[in-house]
Short mmCIF file of C-alpha atoms and ligand atoms in Angstrom, two decimals:
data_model
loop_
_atom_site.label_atom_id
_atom_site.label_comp_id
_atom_site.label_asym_id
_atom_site.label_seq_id
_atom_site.Cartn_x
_atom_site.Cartn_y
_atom_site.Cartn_z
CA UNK G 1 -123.93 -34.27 -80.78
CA UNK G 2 -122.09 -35.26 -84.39
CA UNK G 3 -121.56 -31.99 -86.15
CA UNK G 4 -121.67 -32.40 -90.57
CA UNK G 5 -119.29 -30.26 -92.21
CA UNK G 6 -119.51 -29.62 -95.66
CA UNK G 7 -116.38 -30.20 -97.45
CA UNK G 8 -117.07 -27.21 -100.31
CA UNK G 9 -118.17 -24.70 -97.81
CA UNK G 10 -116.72 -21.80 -97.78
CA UNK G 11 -115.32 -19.49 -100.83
CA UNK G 12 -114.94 -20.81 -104.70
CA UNK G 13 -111.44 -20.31 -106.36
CA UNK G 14 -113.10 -17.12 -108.24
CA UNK G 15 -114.36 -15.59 -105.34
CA UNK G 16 -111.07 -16.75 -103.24
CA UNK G 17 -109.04 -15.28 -105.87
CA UNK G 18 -111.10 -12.11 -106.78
CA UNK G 19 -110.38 -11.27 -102.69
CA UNK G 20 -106.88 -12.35 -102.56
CA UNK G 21 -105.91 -10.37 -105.72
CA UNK G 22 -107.84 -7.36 -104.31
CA UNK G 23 -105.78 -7.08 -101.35
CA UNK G 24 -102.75 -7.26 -103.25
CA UNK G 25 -104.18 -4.66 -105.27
CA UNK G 26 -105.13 -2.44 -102.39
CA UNK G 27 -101.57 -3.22 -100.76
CA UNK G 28 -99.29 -2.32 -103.99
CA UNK G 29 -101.18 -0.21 -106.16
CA UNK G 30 -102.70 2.35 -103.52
CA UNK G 31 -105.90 4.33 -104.30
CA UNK G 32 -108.08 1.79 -105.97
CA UNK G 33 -111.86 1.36 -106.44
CA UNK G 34 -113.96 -1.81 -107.06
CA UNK G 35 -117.20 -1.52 -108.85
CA UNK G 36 -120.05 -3.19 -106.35
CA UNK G 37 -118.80 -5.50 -104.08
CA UNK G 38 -115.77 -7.70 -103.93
CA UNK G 39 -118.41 -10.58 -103.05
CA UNK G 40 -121.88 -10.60 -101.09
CA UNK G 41 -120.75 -10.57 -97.56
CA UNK G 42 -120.53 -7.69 -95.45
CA UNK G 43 -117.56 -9.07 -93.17
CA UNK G 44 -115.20 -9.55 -95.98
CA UNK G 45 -115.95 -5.97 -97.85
CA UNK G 46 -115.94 -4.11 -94.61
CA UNK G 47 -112.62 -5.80 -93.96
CA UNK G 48 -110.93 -5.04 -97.35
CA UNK G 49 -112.99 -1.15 -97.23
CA UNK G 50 -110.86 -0.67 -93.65
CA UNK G 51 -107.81 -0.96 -96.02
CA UNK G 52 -108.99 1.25 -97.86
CA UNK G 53 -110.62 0.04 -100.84
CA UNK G 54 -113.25 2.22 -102.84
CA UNK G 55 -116.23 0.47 -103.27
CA UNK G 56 -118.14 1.95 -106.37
CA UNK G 57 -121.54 1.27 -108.09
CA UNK G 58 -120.81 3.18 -111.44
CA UNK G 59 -117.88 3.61 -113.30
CA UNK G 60 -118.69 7.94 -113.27
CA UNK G 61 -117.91 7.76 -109.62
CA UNK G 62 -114.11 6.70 -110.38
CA UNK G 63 -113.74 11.07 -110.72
CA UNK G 64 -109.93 10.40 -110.10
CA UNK G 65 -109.89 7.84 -112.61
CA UNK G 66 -107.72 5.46 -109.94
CA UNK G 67 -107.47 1.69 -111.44
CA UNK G 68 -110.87 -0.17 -110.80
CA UNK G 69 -111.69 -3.64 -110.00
CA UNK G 70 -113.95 -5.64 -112.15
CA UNK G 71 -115.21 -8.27 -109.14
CA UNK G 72 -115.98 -12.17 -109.58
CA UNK G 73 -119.34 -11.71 -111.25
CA UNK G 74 -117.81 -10.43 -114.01
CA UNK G 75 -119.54 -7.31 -116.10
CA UNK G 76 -121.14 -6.01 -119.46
CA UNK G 77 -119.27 -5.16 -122.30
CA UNK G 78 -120.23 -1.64 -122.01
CA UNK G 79 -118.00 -1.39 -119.13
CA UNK G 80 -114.91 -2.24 -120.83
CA UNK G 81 -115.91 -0.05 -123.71
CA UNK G 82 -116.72 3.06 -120.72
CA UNK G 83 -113.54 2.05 -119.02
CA UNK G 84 -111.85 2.39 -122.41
CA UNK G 85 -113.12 5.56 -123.31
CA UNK G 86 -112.52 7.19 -119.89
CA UNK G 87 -108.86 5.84 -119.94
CA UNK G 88 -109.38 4.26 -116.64
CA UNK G 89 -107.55 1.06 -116.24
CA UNK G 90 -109.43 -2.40 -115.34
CA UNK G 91 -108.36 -4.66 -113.17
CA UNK G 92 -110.34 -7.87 -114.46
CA UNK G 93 -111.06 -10.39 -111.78
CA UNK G 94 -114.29 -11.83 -113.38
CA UNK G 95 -114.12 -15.12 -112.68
CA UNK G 96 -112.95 -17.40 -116.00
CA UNK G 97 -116.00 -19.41 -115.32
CA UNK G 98 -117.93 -16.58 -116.32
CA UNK G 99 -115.79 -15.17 -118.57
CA UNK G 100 -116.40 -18.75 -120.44
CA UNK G 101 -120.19 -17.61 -120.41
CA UNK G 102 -119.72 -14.07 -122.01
CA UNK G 103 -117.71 -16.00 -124.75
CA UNK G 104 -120.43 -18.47 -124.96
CA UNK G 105 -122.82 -16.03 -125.35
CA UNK G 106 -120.45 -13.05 -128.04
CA UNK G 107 -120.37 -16.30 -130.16
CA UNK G 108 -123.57 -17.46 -130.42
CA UNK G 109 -125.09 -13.84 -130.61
CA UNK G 110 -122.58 -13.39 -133.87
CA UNK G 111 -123.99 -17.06 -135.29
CA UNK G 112 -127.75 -15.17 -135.24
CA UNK G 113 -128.80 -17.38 -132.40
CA UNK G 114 -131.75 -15.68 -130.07
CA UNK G 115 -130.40 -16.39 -126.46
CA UNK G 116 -132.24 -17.33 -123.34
CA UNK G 117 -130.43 -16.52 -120.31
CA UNK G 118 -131.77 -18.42 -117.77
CA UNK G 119 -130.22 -16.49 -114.12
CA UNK G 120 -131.75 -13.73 -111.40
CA UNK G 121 -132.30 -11.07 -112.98
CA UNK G 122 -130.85 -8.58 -110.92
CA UNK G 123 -127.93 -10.54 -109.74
CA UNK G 124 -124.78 -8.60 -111.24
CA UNK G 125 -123.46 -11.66 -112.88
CA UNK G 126 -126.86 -12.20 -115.06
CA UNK G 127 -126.73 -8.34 -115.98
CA UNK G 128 -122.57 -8.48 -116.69
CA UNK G 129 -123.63 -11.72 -118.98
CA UNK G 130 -126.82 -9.87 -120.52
CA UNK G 131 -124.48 -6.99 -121.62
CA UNK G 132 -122.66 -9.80 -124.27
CA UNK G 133 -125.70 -10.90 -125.61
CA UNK G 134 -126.89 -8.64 -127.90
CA UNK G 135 -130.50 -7.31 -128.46
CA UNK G 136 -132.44 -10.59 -129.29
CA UNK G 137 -132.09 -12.46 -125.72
CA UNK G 138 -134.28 -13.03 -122.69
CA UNK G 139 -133.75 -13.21 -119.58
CA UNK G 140 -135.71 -16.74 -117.84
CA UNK G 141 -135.70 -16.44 -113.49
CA UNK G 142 -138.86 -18.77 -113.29
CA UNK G 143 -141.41 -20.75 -115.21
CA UNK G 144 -143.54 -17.45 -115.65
CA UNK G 145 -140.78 -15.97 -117.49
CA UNK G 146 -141.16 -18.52 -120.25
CA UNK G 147 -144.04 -17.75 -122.32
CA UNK G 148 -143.52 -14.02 -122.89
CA UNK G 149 -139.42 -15.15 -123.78
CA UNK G 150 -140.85 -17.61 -126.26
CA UNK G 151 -143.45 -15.05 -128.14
CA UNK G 152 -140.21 -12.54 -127.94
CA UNK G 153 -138.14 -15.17 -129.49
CA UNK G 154 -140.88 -16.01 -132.40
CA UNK G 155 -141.57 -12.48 -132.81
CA UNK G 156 -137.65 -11.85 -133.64
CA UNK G 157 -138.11 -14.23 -136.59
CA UNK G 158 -134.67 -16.26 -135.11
CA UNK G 159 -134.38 -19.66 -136.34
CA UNK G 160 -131.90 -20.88 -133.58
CA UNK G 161 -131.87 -20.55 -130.04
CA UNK G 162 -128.82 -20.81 -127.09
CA UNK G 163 -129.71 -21.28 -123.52
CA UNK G 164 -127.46 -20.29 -121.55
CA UNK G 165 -127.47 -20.24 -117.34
CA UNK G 166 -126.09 -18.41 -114.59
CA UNK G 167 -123.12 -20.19 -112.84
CA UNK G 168 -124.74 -20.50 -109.40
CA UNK G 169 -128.20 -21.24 -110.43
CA UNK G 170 -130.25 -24.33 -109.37
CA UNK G 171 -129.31 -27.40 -111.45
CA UNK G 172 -132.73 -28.38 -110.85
CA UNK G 173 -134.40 -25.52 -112.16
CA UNK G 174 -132.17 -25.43 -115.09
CA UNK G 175 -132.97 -29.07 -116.02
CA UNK G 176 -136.84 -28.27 -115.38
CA UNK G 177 -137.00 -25.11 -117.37
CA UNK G 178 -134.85 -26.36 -120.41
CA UNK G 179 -137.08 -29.50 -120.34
CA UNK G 180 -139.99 -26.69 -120.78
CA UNK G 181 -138.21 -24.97 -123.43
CA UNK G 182 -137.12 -28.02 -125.42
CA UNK G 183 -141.01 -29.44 -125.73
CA UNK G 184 -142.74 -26.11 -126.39
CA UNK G 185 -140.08 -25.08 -128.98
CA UNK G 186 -139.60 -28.40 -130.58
CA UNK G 187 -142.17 -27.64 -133.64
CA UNK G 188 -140.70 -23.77 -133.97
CA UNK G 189 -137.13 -23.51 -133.88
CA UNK G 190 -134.80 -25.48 -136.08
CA UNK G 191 -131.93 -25.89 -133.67
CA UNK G 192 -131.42 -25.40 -129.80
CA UNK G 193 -128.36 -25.47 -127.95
CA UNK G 194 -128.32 -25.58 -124.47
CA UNK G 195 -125.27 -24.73 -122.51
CA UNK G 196 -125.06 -25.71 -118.97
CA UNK G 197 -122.97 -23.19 -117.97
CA UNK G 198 -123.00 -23.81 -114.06
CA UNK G 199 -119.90 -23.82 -112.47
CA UNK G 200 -118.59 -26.84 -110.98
CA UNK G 201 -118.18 -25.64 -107.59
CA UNK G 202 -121.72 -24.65 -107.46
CA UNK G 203 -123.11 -27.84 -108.61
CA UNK G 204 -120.60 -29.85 -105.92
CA UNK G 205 -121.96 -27.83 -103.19
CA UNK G 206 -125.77 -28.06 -103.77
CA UNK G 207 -125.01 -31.61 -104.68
CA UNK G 208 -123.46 -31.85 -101.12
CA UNK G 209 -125.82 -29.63 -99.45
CA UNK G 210 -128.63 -32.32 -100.34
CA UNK G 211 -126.89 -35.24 -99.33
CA UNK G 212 -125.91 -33.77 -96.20
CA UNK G 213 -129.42 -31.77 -95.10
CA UNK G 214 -131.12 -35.69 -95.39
CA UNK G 215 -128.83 -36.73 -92.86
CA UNK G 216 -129.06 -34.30 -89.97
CA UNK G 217 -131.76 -32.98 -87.78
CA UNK G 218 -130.51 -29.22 -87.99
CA UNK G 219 -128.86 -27.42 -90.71
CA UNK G 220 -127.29 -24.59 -90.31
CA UNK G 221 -126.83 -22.27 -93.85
CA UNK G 222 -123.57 -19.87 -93.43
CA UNK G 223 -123.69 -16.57 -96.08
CA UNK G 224 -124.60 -13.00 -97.18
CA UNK G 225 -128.25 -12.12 -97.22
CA UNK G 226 -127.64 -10.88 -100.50
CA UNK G 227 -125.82 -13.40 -101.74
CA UNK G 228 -128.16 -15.56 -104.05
CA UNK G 229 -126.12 -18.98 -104.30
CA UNK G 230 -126.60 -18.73 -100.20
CA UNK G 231 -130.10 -18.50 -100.84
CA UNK G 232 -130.35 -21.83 -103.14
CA UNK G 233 -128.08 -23.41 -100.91
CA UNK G 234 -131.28 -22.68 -98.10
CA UNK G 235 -133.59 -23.71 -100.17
CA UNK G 236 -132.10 -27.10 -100.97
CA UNK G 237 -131.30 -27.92 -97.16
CA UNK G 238 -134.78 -26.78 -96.20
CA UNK G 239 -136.87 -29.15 -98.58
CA UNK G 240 -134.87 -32.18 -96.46
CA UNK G 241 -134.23 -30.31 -93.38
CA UNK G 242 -137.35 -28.53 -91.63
CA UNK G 243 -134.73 -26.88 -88.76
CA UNK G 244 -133.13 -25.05 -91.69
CA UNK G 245 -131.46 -21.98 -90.47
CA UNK G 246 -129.64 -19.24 -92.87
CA UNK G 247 -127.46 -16.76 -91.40
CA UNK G 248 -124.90 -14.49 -91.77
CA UNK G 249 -122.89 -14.49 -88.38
CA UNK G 250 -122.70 -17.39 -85.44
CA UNK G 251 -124.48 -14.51 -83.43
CA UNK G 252 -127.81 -15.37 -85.31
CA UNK G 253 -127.68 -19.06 -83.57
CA UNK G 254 -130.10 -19.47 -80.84
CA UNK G 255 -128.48 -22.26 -78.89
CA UNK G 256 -131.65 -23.34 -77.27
CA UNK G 257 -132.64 -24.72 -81.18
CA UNK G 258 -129.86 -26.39 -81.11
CA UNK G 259 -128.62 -28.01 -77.86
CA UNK G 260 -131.21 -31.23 -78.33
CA UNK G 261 -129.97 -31.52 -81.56
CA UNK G 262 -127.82 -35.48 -82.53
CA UNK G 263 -127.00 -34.32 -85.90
CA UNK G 264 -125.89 -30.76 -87.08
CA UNK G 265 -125.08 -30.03 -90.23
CA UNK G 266 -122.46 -26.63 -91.35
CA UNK G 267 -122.86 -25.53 -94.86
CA UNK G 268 -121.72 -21.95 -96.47
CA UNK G 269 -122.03 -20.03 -99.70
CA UNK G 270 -119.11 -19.33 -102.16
CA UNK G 271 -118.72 -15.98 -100.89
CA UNK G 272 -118.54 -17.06 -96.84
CA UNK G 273 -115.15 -16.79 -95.36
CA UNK G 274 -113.40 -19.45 -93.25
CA UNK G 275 -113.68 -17.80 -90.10
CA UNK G 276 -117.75 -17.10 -90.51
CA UNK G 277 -117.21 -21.18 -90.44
CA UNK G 278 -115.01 -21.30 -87.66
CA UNK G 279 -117.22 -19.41 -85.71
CA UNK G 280 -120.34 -21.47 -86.10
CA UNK G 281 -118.20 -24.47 -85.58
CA UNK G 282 -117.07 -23.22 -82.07
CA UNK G 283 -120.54 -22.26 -81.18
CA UNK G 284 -122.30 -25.46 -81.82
CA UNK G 285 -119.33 -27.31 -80.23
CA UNK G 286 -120.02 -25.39 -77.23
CA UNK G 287 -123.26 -25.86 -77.18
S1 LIG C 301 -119.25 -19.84 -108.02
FE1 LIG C 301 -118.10 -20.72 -109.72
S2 LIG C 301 -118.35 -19.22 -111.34
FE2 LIG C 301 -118.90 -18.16 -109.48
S3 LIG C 301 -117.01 -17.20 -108.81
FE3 LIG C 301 -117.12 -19.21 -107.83
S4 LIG C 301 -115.94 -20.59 -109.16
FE4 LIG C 301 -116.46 -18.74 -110.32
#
């Protein structure tokens, strides 16, 4: 059996250092909370929790007013403003991919443009990102998104129009929704600018995940269920790849899928750490 190893699997330099810094955080500073989690996967967050980490989902639960983390994903403006007011102290580990995004976005919203933000819409990054926009943006997850965005953008009377996406979206839903927008908006809207704001490291690793889910006869998807760029990772492998699997732990594996298997192939999300790998490597090896 020949066993594929994606060479991006595994954590992104925000997510690697948004962990790394955290534990230093945790290690030198003490009492500290983070607001959500560090990054969708329960290993990692239960490991950095046992050190004693706070994990918060508003900014009114810091009652001690202990420094907070801001994770990864990055979040809205308001925040900083709350944080501000409350005189509790960030610790900003938004990633400066994203960070390149809100600044994208502050800009464009002070030019008058009306701002399609093409992301999930409940993914924290999309939110963090919605908070810079303004109040004349929309938020695009899927084709049927696009029609009542378009009569909110002519109804705000805006003559120009950003599109701007989340870093771990699809590159080919991007393309295919901007090629939508572009040709319906063509006759209405005197300028559009399109930013293709996905991150590098996303777009190597679906790029990868595509080339390698043609070659093999299983593929096996490493990451959080929650973790969305998992998810679109799955996706991609599956439409090449029938014996898709996505998982969180090797324990999910059911050996008897895979021991007639010639070629296996290992990818993993940006928030899946090395030894969620390792153990899926040593399990299909010893298969
Ligand atoms: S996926 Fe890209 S944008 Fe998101 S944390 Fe990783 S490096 Fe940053």
């Amino acid at each position: 059996m020949e066993l594929i190893l994606g060479k991006t699997a595994g954590f992104c330099y925000g997510v690697k250092t948004a962990v790394e810094k955290s534990i230093e955080t945790i290690k030198n500073n003490g009492s500290t909370c983070c607001l959500g989690e560090i990054v969708h996967n329960k290993k990692v967050v239960k490991e950095i929790k046992d050190m004693g980490m706070h994990f918060i989902d508003k900014l009114e639960e810091n009652t001690e007013k202990v420094n907070t983390i801001i994770r990864a994903h990055g979040v809205s403006k308001k925040i900083y403003d709350d944080a501000d007011k409350n005189n509790i102290k960030l610790i900003d580990l938004t990633c400066p991919n994203v960070l390149k995004i809100h600044k994208i976005v502050s800009d464009y919203k002070e030019k008058d443009y009306y701002i399609f933000l093409i992301g999930t819409k409940l993914h924290p990054e999309t939110i963090g990102t919605a908070g810079f926009c303004g109040e004349h943006f929309s938020i695009i997850e899927d084709q049927g998104d696009l029609q009542k965005s378009i009569e909110s953008l002519k109804k705000s009377k805006k003559e120009n129009l950003l599109v701007a996406v989340q870093t771990t979206f699809s590159l080919d839903k991007f393309l295919m929704l901007t090629d939508i927008i572009k040709n319906d908006l063509k006759n209405d809207i005197k300028n559009i600018e399109i930013a293709n704001t996905i991150c590098n490291a996303t777009k190597t690793r679906q790029e990868e995940t595509e080339q390698i889910s043609k070659k093999v006869d299983y593929m096996i998807i490493i990451g959080g269920k929650n973790s969305s760029n998992t998810k679109k990772l799955y996706e991609i492998a599956k439409k090449n790849c029938n014996n898709t699997i996505c998982i969180e732990s090797y324990k999910e594996i059911e050996k008897n899928n895979i021991k007639d298997k010639n070629i296996i192939g290992i990818m993993a999300g940006a928030s899946t750490p090395q030894s969620s790998i390792d153990e899926v490597i040593e399990l299909v090896k010893n298969t």
